[in-house]
PDB file of C-alpha atoms in Angstrom:
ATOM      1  CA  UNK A   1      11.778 -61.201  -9.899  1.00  0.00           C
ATOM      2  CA  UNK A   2      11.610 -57.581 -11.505  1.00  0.00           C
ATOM      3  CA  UNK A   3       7.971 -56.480 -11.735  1.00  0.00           C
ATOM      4  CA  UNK A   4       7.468 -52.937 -13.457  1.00  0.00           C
ATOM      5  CA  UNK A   5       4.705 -51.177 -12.100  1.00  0.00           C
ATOM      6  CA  UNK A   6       2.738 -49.176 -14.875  1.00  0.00           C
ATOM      7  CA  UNK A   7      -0.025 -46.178 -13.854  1.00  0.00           C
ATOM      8  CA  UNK A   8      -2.501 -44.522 -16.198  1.00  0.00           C
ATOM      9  CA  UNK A   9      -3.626 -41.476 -15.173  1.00  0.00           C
ATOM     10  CA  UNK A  10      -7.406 -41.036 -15.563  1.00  0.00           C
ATOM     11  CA  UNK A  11      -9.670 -39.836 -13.226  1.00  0.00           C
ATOM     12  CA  UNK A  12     -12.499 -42.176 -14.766  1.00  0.00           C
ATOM     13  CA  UNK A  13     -10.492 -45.160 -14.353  1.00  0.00           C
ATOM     14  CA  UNK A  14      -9.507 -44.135 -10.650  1.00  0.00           C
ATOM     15  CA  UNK A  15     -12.871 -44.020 -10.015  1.00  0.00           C
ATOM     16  CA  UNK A  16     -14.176 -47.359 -11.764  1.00  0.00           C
ATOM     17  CA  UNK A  17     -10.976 -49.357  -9.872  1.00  0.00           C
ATOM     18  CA  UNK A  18     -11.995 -47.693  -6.477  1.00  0.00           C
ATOM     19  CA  UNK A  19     -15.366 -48.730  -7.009  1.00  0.00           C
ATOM     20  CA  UNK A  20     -13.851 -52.476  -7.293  1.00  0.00           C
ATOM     21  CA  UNK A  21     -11.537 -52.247  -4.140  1.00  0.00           C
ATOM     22  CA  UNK A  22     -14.454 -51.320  -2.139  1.00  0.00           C
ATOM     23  CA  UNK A  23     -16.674 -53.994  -3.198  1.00  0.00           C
ATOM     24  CA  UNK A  24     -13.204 -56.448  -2.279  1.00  0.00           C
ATOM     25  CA  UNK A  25     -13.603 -54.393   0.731  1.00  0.00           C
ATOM     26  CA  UNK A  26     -17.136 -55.193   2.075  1.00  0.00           C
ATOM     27  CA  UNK A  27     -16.493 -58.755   0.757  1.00  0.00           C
ATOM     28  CA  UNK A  28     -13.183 -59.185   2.733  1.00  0.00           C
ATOM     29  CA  UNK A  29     -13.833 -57.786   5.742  1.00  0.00           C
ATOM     30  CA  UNK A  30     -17.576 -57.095   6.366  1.00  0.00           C
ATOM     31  CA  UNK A  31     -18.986 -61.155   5.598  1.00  0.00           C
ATOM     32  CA  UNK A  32     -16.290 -63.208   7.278  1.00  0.00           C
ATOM     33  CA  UNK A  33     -16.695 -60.916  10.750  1.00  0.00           C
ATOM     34  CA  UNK A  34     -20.737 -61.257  10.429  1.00  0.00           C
ATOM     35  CA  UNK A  35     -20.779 -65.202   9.209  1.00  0.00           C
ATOM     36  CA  UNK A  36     -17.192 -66.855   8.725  1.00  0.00           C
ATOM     37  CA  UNK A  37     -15.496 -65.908  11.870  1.00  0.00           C
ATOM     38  CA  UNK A  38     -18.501 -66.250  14.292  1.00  0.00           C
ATOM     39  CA  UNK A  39     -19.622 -69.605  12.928  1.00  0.00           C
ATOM     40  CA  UNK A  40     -15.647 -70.744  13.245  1.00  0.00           C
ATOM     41  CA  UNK A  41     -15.504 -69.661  16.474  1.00  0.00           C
ATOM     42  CA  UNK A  42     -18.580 -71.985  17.613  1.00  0.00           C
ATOM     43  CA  UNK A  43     -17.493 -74.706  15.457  1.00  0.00           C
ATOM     44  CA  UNK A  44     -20.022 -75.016  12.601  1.00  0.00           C
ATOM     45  CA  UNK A  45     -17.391 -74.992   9.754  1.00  0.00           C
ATOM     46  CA  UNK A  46     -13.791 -76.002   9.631  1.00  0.00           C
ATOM     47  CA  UNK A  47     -11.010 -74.501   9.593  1.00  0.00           C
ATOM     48  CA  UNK A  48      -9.875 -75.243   6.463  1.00  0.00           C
ATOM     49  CA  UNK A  49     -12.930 -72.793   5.120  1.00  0.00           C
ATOM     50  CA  UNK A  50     -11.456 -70.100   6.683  1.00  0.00           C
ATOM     51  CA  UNK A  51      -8.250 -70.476   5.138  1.00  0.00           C
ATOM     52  CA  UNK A  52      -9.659 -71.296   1.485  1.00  0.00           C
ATOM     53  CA  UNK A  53     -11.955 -68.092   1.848  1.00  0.00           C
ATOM     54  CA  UNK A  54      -8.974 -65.818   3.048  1.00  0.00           C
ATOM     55  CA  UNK A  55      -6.750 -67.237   0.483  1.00  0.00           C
ATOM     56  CA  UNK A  56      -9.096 -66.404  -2.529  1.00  0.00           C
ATOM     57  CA  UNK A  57      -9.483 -62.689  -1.561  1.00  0.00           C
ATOM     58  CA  UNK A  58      -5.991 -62.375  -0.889  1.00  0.00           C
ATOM     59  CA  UNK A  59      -4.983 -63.541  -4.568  1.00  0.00           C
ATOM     60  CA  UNK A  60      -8.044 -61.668  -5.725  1.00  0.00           C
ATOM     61  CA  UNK A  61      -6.559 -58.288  -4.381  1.00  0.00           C
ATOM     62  CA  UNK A  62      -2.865 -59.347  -5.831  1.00  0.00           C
ATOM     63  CA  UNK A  63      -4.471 -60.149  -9.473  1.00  0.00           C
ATOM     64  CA  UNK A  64      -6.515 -56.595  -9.026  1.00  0.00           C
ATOM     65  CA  UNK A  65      -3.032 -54.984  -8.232  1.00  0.00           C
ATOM     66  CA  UNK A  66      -0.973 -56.469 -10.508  1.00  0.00           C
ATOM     67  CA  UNK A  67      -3.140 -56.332 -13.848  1.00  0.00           C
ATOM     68  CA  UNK A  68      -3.892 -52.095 -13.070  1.00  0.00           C
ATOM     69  CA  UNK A  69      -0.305 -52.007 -12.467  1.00  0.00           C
ATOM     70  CA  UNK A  70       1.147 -53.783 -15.293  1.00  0.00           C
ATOM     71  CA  UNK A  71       2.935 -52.738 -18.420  1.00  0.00           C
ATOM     72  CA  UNK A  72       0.445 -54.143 -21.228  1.00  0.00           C
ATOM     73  CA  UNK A  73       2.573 -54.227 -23.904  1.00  0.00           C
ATOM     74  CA  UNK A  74       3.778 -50.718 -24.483  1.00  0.00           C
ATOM     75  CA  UNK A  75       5.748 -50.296 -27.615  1.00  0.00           C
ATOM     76  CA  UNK A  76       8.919 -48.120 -26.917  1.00  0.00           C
ATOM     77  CA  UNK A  77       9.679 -44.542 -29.030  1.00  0.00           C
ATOM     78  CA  UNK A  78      12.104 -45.959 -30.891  1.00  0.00           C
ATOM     79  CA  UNK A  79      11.711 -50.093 -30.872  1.00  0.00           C
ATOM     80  CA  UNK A  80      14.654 -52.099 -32.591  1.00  0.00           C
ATOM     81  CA  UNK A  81      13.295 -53.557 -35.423  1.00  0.00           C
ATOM     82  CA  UNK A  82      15.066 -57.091 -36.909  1.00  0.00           C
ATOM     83  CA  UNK A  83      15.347 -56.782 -40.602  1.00  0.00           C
ATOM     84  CA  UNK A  84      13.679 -60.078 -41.078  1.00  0.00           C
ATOM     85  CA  UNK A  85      10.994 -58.739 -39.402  1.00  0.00           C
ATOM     86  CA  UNK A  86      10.345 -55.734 -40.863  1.00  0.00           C
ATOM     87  CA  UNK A  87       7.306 -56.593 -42.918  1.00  0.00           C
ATOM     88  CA  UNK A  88       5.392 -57.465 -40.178  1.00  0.00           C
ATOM     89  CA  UNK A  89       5.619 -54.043 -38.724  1.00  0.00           C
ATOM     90  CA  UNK A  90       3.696 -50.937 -39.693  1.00  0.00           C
ATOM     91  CA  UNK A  91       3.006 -47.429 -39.170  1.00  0.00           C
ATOM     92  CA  UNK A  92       0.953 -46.148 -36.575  1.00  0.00           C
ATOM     93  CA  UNK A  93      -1.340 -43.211 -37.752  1.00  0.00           C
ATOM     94  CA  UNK A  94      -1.966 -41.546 -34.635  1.00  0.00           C
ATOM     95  CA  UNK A  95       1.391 -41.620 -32.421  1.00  0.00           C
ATOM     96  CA  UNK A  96       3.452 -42.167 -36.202  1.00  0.00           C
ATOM     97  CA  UNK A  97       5.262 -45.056 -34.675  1.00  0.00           C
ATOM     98  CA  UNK A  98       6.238 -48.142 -35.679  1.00  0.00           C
ATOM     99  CA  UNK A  99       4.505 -51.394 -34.083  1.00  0.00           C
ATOM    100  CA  UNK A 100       3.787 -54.985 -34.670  1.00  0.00           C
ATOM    101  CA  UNK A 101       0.931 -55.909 -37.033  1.00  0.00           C
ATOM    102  CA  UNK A 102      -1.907 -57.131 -33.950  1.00  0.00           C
ATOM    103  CA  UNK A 103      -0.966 -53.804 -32.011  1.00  0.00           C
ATOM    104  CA  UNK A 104      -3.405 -51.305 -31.572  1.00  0.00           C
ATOM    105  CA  UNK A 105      -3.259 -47.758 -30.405  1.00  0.00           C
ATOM    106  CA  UNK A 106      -5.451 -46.852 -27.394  1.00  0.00           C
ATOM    107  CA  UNK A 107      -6.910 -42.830 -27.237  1.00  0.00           C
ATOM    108  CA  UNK A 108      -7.597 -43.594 -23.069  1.00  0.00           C
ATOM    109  CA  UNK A 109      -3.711 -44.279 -22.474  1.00  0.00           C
ATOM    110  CA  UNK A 110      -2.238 -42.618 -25.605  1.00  0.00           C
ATOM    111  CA  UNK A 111       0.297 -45.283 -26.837  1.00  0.00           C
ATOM    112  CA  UNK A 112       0.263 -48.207 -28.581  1.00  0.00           C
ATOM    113  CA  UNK A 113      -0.235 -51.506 -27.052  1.00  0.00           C
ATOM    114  CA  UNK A 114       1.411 -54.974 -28.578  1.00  0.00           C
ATOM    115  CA  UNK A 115      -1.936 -57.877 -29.055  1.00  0.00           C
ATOM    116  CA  UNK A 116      -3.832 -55.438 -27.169  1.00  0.00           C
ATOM    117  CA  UNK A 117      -7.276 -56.703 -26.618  1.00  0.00           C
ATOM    118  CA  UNK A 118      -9.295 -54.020 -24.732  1.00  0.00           C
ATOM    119  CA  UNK A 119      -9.072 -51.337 -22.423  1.00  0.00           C
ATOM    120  CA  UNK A 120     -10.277 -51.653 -18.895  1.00  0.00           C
ATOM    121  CA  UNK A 121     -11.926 -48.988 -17.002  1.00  0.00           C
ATOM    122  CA  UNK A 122     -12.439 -51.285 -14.018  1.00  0.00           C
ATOM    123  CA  UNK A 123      -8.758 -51.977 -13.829  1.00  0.00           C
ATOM    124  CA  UNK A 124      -7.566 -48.589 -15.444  1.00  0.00           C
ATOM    125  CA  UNK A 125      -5.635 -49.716 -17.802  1.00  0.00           C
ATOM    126  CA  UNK A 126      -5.101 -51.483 -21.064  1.00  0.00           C
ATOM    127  CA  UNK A 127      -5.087 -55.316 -21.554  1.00  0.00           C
ATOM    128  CA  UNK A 128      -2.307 -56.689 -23.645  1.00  0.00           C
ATOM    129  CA  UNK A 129       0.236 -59.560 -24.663  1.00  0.00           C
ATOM    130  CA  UNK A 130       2.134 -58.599 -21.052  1.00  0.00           C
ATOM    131  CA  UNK A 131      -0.493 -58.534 -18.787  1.00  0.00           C
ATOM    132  CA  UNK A 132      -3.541 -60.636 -20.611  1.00  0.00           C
ATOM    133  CA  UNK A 133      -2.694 -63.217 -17.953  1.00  0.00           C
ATOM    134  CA  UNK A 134      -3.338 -61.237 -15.306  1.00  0.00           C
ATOM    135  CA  UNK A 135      -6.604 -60.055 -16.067  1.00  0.00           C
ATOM    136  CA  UNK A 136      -7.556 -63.255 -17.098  1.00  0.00           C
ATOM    137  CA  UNK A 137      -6.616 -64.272 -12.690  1.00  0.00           C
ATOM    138  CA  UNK A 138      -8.407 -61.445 -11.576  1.00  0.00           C
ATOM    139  CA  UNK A 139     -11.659 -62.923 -13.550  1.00  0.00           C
ATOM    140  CA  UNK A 140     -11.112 -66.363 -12.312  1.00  0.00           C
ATOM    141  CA  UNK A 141     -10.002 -65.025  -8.225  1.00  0.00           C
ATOM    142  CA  UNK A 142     -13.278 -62.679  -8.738  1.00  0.00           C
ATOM    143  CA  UNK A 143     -15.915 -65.654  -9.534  1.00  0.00           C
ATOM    144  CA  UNK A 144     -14.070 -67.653  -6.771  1.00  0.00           C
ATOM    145  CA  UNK A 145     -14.600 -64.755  -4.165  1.00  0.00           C
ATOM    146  CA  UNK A 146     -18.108 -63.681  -5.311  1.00  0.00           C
ATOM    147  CA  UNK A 147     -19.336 -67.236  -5.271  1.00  0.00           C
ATOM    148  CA  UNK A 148     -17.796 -68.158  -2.051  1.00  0.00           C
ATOM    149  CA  UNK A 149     -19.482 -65.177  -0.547  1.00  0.00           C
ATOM    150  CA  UNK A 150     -23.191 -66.030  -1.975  1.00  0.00           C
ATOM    151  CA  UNK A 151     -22.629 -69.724  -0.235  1.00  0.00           C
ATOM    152  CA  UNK A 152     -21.888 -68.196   3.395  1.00  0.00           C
ATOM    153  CA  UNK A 153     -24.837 -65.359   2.652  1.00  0.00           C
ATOM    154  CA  UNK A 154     -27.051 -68.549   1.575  1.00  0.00           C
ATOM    155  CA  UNK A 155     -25.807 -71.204   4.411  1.00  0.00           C
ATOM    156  CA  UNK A 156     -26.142 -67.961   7.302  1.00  0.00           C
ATOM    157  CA  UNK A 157     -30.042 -68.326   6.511  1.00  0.00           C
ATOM    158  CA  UNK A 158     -30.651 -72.358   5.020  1.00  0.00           C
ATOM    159  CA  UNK A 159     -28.110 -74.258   6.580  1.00  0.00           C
ATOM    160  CA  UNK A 160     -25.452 -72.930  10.027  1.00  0.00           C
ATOM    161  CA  UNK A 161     -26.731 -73.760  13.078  1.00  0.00           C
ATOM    162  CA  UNK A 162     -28.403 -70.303  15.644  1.00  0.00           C
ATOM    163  CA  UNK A 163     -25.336 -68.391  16.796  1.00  0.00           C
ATOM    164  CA  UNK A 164     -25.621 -68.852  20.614  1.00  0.00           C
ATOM    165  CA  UNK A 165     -23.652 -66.020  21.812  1.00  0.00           C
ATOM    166  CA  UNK A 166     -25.865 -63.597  19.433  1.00  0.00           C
ATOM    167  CA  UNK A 167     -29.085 -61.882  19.618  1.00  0.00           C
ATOM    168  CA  UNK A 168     -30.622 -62.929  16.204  1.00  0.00           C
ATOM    169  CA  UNK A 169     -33.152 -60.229  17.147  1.00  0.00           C
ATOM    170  CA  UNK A 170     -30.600 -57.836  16.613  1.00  0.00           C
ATOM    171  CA  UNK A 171     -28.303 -59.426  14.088  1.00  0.00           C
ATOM    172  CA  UNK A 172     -31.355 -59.506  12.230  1.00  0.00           C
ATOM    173  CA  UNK A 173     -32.426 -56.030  12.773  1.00  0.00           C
ATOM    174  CA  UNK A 174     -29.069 -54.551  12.045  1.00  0.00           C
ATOM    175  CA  UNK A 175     -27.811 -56.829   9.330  1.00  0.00           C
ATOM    176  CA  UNK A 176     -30.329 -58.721   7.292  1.00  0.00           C
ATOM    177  CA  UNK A 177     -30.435 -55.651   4.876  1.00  0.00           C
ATOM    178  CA  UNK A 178     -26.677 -55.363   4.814  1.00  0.00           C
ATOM    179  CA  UNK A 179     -25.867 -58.818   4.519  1.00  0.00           C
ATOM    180  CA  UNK A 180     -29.276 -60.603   2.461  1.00  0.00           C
ATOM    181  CA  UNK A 181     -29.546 -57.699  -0.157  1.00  0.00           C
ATOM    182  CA  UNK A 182     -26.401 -55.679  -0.709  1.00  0.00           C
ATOM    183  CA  UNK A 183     -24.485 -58.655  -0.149  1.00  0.00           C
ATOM    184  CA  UNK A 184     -26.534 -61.254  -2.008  1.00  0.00           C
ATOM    185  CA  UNK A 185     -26.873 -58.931  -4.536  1.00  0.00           C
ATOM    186  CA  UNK A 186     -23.290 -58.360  -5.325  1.00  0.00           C
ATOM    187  CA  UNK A 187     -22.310 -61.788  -4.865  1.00  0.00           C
ATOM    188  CA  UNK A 188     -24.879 -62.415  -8.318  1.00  0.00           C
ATOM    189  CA  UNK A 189     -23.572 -59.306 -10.029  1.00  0.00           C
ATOM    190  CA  UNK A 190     -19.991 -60.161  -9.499  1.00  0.00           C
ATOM    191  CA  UNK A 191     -20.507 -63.776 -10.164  1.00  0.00           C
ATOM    192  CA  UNK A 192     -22.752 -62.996 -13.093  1.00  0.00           C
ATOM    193  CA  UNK A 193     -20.756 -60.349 -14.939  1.00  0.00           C
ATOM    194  CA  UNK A 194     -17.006 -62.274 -14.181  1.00  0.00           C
ATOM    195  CA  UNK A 195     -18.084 -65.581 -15.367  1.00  0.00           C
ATOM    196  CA  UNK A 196     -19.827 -63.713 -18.998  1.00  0.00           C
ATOM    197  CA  UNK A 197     -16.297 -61.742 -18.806  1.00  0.00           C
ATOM    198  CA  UNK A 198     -14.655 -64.963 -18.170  1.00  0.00           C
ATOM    199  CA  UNK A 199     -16.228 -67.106 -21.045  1.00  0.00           C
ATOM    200  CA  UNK A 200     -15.672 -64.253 -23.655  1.00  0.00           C
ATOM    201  CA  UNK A 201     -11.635 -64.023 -22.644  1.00  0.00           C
ATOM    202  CA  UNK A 202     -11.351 -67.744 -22.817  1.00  0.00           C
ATOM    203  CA  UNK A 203     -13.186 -68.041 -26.120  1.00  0.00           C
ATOM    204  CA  UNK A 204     -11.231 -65.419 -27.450  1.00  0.00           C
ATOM    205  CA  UNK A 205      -8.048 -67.159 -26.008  1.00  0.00           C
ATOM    206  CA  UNK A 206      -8.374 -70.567 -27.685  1.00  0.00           C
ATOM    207  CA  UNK A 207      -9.473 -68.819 -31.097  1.00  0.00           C
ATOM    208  CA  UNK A 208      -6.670 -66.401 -30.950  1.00  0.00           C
ATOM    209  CA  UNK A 209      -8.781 -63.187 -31.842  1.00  0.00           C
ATOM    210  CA  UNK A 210      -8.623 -60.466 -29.624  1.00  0.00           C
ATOM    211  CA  UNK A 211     -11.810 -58.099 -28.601  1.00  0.00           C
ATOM    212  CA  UNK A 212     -10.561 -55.241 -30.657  1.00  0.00           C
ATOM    213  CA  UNK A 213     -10.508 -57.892 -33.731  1.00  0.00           C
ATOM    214  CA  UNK A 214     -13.898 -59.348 -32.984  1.00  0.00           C
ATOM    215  CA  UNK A 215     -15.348 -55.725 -32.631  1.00  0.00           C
ATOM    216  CA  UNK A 216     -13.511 -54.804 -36.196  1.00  0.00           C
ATOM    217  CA  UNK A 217     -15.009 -57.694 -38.108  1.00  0.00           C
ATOM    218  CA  UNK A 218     -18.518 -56.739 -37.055  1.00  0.00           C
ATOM    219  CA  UNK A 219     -19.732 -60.311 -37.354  1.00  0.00           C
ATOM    220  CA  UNK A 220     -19.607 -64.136 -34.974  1.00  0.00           C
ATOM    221  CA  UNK A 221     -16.954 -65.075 -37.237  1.00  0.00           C
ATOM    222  CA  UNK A 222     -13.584 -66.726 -35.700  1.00  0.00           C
ATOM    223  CA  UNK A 223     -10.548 -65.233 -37.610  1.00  0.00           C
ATOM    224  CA  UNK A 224      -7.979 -66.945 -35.530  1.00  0.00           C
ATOM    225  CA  UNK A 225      -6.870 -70.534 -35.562  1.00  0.00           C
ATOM    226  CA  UNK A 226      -8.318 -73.260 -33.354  1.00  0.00           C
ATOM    227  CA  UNK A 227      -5.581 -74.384 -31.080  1.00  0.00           C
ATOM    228  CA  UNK A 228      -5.026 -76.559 -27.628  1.00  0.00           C
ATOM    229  CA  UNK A 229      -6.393 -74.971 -24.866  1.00  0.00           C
ATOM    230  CA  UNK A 230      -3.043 -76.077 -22.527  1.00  0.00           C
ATOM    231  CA  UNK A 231      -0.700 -74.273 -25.344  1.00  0.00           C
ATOM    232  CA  UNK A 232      -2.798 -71.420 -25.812  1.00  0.00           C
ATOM    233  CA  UNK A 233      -3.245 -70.632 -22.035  1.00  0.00           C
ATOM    234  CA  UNK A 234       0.516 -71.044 -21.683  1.00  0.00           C
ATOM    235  CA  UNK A 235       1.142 -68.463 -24.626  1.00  0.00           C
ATOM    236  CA  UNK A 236      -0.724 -66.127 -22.645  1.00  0.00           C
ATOM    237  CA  UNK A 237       0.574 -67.297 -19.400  1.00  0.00           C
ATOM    238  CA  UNK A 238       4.080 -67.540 -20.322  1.00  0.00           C
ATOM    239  CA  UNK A 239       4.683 -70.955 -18.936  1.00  0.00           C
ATOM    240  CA  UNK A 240       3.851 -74.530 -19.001  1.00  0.00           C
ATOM    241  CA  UNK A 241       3.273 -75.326 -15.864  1.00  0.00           C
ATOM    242  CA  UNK A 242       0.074 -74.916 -15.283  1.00  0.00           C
ATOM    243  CA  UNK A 243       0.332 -74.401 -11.295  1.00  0.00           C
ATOM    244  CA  UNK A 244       2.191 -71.107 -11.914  1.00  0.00           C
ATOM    245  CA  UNK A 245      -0.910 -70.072 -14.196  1.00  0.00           C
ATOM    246  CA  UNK A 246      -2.984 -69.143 -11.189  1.00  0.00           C
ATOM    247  CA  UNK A 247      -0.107 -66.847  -9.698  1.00  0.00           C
ATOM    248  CA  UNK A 248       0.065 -63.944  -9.983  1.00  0.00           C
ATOM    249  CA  UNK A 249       3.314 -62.510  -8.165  1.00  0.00           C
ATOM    250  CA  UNK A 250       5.800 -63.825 -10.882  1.00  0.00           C
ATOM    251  CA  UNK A 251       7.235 -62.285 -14.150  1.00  0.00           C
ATOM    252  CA  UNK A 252       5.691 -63.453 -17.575  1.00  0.00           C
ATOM    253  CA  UNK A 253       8.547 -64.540 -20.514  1.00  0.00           C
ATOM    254  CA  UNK A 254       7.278 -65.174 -23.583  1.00  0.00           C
ATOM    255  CA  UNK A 255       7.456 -68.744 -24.694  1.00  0.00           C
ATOM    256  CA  UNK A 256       8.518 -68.043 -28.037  1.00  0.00           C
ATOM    257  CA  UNK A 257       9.102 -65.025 -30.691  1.00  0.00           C
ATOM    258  CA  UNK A 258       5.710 -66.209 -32.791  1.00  0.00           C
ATOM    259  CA  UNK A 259       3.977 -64.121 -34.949  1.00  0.00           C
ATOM    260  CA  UNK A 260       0.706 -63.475 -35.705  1.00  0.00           C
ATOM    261  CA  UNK A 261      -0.283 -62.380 -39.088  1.00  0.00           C
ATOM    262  CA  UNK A 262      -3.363 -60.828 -40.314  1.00  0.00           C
ATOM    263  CA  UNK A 263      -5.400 -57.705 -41.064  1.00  0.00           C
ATOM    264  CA  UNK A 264      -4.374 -55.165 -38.818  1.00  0.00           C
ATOM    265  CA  UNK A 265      -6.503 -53.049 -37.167  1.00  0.00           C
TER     266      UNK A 265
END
């Protein structure tokens, strides 16, 4: 398995993907030693918890890593072009290259993309036919996480039994802000925004219309074709087995050379 690793330099982005490895952070390491591990360790949830909760920030952090790092979709200098296919290329009129009608050129990385759909500050970098798939895991692994986390905040103060090897005097004292408000708190934001973020990828998925063509038209209408969901996510997966859509240390191949013909933008 060859995976190409793909950096954009920009200090904003830098900053917006830092900002999102230190929320995985607090998340990973900060919650399970205050509430997972302790209540493990004095029997009030299984084992099997522990595992599911490790496992989801652990393909969380590979799905954050692999879509920043990525090749989208760039176009090469000089792409061979198939002489049947040469009316469904056209010119770029910023880089003056040629690319595949659906392509689009973003100003943040300075190249064209192929299907790109937006770029991401929060993963600093664009998303495109090659690494669409990816984003849409770290979306998914990100709801997972951030939902699993406001369940443990919630069953620390509803539901798990008194810690008895801890002062709750203290654990109160030094954590309830910590752990109620910043982490409660996050746990909605990330939950809230990822699932939104989630829903509008998906929609745009099984329509087959992109952000950048959504934005373009100006308007709720669908320009793309209704299609199956399971062929659709496997275009954009490059597989059909589903299993191997939810991982994300593996190589995407497309499924077919299909085009996709409409307005440019």
């Amino acid at each position: 398995m060859k995976l190409r690793l793909h950096f954009v330099v920009d200090p904003m982005g830098w900053l917006c993907i830092s900002l999102v490895f230190g929320i995985w952070l607090y998340n990973t390491f900060f919650i399970p030693k205050l509430v997972l591990l302790p209540h493990y360790n004095e029997g009030h949830i299984p084992w099997a918890i522990v595992v599911c909760y490790y496992m989801s920030s652990a393909l969380c952090i590979v799905a954050l890593f692999r879509a920043s790092t990525a090749d989208p979709g760039r176009l090469p200098v000089d792409p061979h072009i198939p002489h049947s296919e040469r009316e469904h290329w056209e010119l770029c009129n910023k880089c003056n290259l040629m690319r595949p009608k659906r392509s689009h050129h973003c100003s943040r990385c300075g190249h064209c993309v192929r299907r790109m759909d937006h770029h991401c500050p929060w993963i600093n970098n664009c998303v495109g036919e090659d690494n669409h798939w990816l984003f849409l895991q770290l979306c998914f692994y990100a709801q997972v996480l951030s939902l699993f986390t406001l369940v443990l905040d919630f069953c620390q103060y509803y539901y798990f039994q008194p810690l008895t090897g801890l002062d709750q005097e203290v654990f109160t004292t030094r954590h309830e802000l910590a752990l109620l408000r910043v982490s409660a708190l996050m746990g909605v934001v990330m939950f809230g925004g990822m699932s939104s973020l989630f829903y509008t990828q998906m929609t745009g998925i099984l329509s087959d219309t992109t952000t950048i063509e959504k934005m373009a038209h100006f308007s709720n209408e669908i320009y793309g074709s209704k299609r199956s969901w399971q062929w659709a996510l496997a275009e954009v997966c490059g597989t059909r087995w589903k299993f191997l859509w939810f991982i994300p240390l593996r190589s995407r191949q497309p499924l077919q050379a299909s085009h996709h013909f409409r307005t440019p933008v």
